[in-house]
Short mmCIF file of C-alpha atoms and ligand atoms in Angstrom, two decimals:
data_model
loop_
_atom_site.label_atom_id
_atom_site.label_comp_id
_atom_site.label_asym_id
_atom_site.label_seq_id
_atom_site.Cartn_x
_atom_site.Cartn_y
_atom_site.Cartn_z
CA UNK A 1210 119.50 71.09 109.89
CA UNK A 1211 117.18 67.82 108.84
CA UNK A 1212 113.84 68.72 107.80
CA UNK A 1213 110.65 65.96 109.61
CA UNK A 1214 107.43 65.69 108.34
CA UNK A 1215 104.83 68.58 108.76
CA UNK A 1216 102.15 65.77 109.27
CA UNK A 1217 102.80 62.37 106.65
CA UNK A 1218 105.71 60.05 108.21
CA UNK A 1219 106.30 59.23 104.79
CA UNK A 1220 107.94 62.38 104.36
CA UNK A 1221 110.73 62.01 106.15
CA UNK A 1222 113.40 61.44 103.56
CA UNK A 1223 116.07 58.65 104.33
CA UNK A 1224 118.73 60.86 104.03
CA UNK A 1225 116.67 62.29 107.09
CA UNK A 1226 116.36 58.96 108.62
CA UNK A 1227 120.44 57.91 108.23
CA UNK A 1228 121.80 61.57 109.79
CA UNK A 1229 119.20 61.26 112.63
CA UNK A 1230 120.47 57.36 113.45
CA UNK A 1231 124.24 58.55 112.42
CA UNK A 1232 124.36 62.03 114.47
CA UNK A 1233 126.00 61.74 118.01
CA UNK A 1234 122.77 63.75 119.98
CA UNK A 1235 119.75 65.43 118.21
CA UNK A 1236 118.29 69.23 119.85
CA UNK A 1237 114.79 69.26 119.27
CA UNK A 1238 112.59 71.57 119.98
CA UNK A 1239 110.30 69.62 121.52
CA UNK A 1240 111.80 66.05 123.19
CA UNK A 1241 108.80 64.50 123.69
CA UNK A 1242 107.21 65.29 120.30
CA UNK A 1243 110.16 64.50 118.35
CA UNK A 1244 110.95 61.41 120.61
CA UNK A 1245 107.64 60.24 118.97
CA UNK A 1246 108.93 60.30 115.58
CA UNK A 1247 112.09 58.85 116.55
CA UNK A 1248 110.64 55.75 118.01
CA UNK A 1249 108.79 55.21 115.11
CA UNK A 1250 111.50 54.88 112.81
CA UNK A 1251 113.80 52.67 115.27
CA UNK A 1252 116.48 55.84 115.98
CA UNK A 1253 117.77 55.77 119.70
CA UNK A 1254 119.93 58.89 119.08
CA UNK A 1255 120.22 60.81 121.80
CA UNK A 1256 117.82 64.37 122.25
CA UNK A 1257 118.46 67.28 124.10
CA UNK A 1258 115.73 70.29 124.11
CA UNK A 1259 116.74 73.34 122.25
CA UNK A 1260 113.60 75.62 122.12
CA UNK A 1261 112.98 79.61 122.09
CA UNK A 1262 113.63 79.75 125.49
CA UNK A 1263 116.69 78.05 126.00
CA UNK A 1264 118.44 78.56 122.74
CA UNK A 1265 120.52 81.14 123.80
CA UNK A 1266 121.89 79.48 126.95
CA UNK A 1267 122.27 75.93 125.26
CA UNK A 1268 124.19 77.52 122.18
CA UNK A 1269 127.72 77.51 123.82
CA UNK A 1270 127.45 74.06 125.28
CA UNK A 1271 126.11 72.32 121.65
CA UNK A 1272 129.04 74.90 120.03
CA UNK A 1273 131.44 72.89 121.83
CA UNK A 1274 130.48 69.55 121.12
CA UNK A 1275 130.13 70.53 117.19
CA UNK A 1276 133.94 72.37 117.63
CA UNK A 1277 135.10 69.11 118.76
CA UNK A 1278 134.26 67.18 115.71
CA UNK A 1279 131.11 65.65 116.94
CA UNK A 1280 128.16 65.29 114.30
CA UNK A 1281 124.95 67.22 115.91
CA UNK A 1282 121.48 67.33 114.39
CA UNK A 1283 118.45 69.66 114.30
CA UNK A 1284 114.94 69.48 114.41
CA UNK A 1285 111.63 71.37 115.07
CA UNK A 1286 108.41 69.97 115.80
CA UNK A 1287 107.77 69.54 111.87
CA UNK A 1288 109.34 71.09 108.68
CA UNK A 1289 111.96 73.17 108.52
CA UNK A 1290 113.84 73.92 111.70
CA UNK A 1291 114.53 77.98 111.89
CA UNK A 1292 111.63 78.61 109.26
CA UNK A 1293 109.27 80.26 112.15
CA UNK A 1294 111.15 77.27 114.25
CA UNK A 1295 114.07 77.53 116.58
CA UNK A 1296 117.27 77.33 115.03
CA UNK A 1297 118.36 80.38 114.21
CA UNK A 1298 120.70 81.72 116.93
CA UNK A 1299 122.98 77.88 116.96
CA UNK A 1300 123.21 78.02 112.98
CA UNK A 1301 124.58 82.22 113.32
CA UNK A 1302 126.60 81.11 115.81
CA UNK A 1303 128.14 78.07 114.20
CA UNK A 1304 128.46 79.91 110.74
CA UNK A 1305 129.98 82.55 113.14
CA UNK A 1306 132.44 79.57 114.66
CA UNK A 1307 133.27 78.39 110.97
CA UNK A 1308 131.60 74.97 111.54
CA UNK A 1309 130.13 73.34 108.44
CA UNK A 1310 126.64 73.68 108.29
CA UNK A 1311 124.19 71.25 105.95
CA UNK A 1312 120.96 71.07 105.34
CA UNK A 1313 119.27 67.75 105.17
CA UNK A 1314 116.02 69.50 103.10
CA UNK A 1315 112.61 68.41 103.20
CA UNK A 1316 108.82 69.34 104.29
CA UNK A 1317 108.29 73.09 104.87
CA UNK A 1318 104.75 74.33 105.22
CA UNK A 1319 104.87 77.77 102.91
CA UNK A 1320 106.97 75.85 100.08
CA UNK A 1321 104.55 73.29 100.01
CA UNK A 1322 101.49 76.05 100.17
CA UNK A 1323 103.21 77.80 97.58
CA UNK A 1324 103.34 75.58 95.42
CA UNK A 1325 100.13 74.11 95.08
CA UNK A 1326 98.24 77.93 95.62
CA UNK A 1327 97.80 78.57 91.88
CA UNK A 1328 99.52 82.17 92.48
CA UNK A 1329 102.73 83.46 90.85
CA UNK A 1330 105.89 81.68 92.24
CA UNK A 1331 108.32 83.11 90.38
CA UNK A 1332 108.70 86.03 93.89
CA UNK A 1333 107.69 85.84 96.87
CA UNK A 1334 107.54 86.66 100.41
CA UNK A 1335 107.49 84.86 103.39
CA UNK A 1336 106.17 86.53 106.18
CA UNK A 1337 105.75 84.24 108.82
CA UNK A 1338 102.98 84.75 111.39
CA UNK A 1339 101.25 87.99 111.44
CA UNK A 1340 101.13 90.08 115.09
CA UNK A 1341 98.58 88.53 116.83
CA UNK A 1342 96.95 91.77 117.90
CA UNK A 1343 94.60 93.42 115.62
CA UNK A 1344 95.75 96.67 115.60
CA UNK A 1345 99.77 95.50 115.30
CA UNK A 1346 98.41 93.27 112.53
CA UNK A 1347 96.53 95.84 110.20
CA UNK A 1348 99.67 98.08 110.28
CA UNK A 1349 101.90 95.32 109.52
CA UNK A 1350 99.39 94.24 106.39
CA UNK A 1351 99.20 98.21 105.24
CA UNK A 1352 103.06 97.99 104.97
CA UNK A 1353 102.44 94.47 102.96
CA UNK A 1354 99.65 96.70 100.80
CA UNK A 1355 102.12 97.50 98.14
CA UNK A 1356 104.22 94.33 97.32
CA UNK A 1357 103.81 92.98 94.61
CA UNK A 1358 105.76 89.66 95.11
CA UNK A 1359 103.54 86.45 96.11
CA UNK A 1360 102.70 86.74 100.34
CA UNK A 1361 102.90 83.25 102.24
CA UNK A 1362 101.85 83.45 105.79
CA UNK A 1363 101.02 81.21 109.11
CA UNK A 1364 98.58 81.78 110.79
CA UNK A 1365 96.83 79.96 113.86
CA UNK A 1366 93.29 78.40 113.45
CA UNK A 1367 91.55 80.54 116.25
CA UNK A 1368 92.70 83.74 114.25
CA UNK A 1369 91.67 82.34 110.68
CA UNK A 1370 88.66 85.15 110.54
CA UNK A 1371 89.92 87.89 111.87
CA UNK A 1372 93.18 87.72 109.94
CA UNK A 1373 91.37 87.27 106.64
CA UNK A 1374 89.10 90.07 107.15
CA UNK A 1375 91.80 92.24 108.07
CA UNK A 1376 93.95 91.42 104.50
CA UNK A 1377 90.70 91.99 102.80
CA UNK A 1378 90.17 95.45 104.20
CA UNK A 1379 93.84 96.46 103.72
CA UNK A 1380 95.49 94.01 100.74
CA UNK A 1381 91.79 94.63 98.84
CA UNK A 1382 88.85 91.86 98.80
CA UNK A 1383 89.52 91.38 95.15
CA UNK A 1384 92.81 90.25 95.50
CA UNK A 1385 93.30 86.26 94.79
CA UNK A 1386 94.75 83.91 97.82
CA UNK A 1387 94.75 80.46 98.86
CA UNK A 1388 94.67 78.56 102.14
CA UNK A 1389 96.03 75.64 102.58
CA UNK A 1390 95.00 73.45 105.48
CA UNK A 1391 96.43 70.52 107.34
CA UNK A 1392 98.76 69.81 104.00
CA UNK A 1393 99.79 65.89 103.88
CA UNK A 1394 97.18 64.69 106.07
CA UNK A 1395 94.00 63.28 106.24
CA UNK A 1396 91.79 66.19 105.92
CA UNK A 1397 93.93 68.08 103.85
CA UNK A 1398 91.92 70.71 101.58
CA UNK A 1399 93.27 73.73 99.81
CA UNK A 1400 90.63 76.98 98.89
CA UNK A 1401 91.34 79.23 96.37
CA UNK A 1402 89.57 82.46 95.62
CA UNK A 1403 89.48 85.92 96.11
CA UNK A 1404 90.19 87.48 100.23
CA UNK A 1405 86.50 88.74 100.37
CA UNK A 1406 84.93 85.20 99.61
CA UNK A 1407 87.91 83.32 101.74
CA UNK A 1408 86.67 85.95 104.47
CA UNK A 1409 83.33 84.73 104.14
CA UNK A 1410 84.09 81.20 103.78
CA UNK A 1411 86.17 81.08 107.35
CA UNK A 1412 83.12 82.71 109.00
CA UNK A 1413 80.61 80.12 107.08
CA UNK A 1414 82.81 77.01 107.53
CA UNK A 1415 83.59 76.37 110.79
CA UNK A 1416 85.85 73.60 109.61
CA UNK A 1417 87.97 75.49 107.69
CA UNK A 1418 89.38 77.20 110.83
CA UNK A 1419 91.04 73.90 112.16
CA UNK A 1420 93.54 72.39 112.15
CA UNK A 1421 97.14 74.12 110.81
CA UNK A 1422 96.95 76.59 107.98
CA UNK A 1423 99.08 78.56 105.39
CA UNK A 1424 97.94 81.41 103.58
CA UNK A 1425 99.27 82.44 100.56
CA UNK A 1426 98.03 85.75 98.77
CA UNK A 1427 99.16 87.71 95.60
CA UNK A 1428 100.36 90.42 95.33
CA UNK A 1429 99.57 94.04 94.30
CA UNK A 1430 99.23 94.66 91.13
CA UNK A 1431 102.49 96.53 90.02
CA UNK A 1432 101.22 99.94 88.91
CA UNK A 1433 97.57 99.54 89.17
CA UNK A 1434 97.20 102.94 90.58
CA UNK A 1435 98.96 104.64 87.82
CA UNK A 1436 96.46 102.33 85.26
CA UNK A 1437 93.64 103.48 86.79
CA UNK A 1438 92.47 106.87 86.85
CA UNK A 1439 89.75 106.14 89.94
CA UNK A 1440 92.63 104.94 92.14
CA UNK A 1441 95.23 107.86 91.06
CA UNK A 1442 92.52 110.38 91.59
CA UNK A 1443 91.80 108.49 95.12
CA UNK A 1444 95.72 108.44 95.61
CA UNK A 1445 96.00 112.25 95.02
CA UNK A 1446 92.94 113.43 97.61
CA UNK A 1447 94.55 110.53 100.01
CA UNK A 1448 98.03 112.27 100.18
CA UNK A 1449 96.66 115.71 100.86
CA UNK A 1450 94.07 114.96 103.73
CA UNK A 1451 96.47 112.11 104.99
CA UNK A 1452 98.58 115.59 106.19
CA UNK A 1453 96.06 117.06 107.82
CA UNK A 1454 93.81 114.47 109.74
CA UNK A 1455 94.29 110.79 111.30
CA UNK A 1456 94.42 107.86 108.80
CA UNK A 1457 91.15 106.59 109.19
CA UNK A 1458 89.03 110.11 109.21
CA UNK A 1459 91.16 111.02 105.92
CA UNK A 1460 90.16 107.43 104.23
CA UNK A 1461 86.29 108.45 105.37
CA UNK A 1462 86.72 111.47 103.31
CA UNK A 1463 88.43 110.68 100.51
CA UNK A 1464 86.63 107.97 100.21
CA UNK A 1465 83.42 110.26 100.00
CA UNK A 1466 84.97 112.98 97.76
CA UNK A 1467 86.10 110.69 94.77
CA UNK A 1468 83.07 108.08 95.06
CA UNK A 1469 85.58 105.07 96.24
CA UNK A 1470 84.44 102.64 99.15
CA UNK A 1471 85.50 103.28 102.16
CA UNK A 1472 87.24 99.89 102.63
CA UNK A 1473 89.18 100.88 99.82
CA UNK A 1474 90.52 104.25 100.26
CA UNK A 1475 91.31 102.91 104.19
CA UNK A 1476 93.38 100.15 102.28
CA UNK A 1477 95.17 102.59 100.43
CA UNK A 1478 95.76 105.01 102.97
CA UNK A 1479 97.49 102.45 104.79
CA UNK A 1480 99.32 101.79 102.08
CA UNK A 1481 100.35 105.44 101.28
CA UNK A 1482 101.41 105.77 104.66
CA UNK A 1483 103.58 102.61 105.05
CA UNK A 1484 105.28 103.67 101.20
CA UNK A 1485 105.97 106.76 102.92
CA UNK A 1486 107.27 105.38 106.02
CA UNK A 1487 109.56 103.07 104.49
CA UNK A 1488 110.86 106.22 102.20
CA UNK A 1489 111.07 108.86 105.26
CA UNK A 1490 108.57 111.03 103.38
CA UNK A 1491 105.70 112.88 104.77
CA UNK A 1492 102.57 111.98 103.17
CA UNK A 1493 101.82 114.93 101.31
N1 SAM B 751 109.15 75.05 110.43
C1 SAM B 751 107.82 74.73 109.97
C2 SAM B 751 107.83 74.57 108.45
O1 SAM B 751 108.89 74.39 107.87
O2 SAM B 751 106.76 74.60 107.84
C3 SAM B 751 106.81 75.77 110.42
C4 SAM B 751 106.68 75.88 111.90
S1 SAM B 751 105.50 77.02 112.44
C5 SAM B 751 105.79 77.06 114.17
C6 SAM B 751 104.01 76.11 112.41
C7 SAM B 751 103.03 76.67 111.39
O3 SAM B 751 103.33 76.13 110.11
C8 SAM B 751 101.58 76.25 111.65
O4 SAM B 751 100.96 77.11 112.59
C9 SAM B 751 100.97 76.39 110.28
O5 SAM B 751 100.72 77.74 109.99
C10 SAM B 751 102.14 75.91 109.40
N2 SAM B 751 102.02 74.45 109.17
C11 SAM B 751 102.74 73.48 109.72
N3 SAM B 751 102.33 72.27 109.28
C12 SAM B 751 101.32 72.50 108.42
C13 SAM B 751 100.47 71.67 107.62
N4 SAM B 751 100.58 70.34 107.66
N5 SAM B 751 99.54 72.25 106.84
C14 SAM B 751 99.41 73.61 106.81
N6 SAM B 751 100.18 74.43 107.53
C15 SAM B 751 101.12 73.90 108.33
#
């Protein structure tokens, strides 16, 4: 599995370089893109195409070759192949076969994100890319409400906005994130600050919604609820109208019987009712 540069050649280690040249055929996800690459470093190894579509039907065939003693290699477009990349289903089924598996490491997007965010490291959780649809995404982010581990998404350019806006109305606008765009290339530019004013930002800078992106946010805060009288009192009228009436009519209400915003108390109903989804107990 040999990590390739998520944008700056010069991060393609030359332990990188030597298994690509050394390696008897290379599955990439994309021929032509990788081909690029490949030229550019003077590697004539051979590439097949291994890609979401045809991983499943190519596994058996590249299976063979690695039973058989041959050396294979793996790449995605950039970073980490099977982080979001294809990957996944050869490297369960060679691990299944009992074929050595080794990572050549390198570039990957949300470790590099990560680490320059400014946000706790010490946990955290990779998500990936959200669910493109709105509705698919807010639930998803209500479940995400209550962790309180470091989140590192991807997210596409187009949906930069939208998806911010949604994690400030359901994570909380106060919460502190970063995005991190085009990372080791020539407009690279990182933005720290809390989810309302990143919402803003995206919808102020146009150019802040090119280009390839990771978001990294923090987490909740463990036990603010329980700190806080407001938000306990807010959790307590939440659980008993989230029995009785759909999520967003309860939020309204509860939102006007303790004083809260209404942003808010919809960000913690979501929350409430993902807890209680993951624990199998009703909300009241
Ligand atoms: N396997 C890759 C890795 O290890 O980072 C990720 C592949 S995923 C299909 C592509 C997504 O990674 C992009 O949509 C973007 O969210 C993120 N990404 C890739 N390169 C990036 C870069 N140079 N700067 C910021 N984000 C990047």
């Amino acid at each position: 599995m040999v990590a390739t540069p998520i944008g700056n050649l010069g991060d393609l280690s030359p332990r990188a370089r030597e298994t690509l040249a050394g390696c008897a055929l290379i599955a990439a996800e994309d021929t032509r893109h990788s081909a690029v690459l490949l030229r550019h470093f003077g590697i004539t190894t051979p590439l097949v195409s291994l890609h979401g579509h045809n991983e499943r039907e190519r596994t058996p065939a590249l299976l063979a070759r690695l039973a058989a003693g041959e050396h294979l290699a793996l790449i995605s477009d950039a970073g980490t192949p099977a982080i979001s990349d294809p990957g996944q289903t050869l490297v369960q089924a060679a691990a299944a076969a009992g074929i050595e598996i080794v990572a050549v490491p390198g570039p990957c997007a949300a470790i590099a994100a990560l680490s320059i965010a400014g946000l706790p490291t010490a946990a955290f959780a990779f998500e990936g890319f959200l669910p493109s649809r709105r509705g698919a995404r807010r639930r998803r982010l209500g479940e995400l409400a209550p962790e309180s581990r470091t989140l590192v998404f991807y997210e596409a350019p187009h949906r930069l906005r939208e998806m911010l806006e949604d994690c400030a109305a359901t994570l909380g606008r106060e919460r502190r994130a970063a995005i991190a765009r085009e990372l080791t290339k020539v407009h690279e530019q990182v933005r720290r600050g809390e989810l309302g004013e990143l919402a803003a930002l995206a919808t102020q800078e146009s150019s802040l919604a090119r280009g390839e992106l990771v978001i990294a946010i923090e987490g909740a805060a463990a036990g603010a609820a329980a700190d806080d009288p407001a938000a306990a009192e807010l959790d307590r009228v939440l659980r008993v109208l989230l029995g009785e009436l759909p999520l967003a009519q309860a939020a309204r209400l509860a939102a006007r019987l303790v004083g809260a915003r209404d942003n808010e108390a919809y960000r913690r109903a979501l929350a409430l009712r993902a807890a209680d989804a993951a624990s199998d107990h009703p909300a009241t």
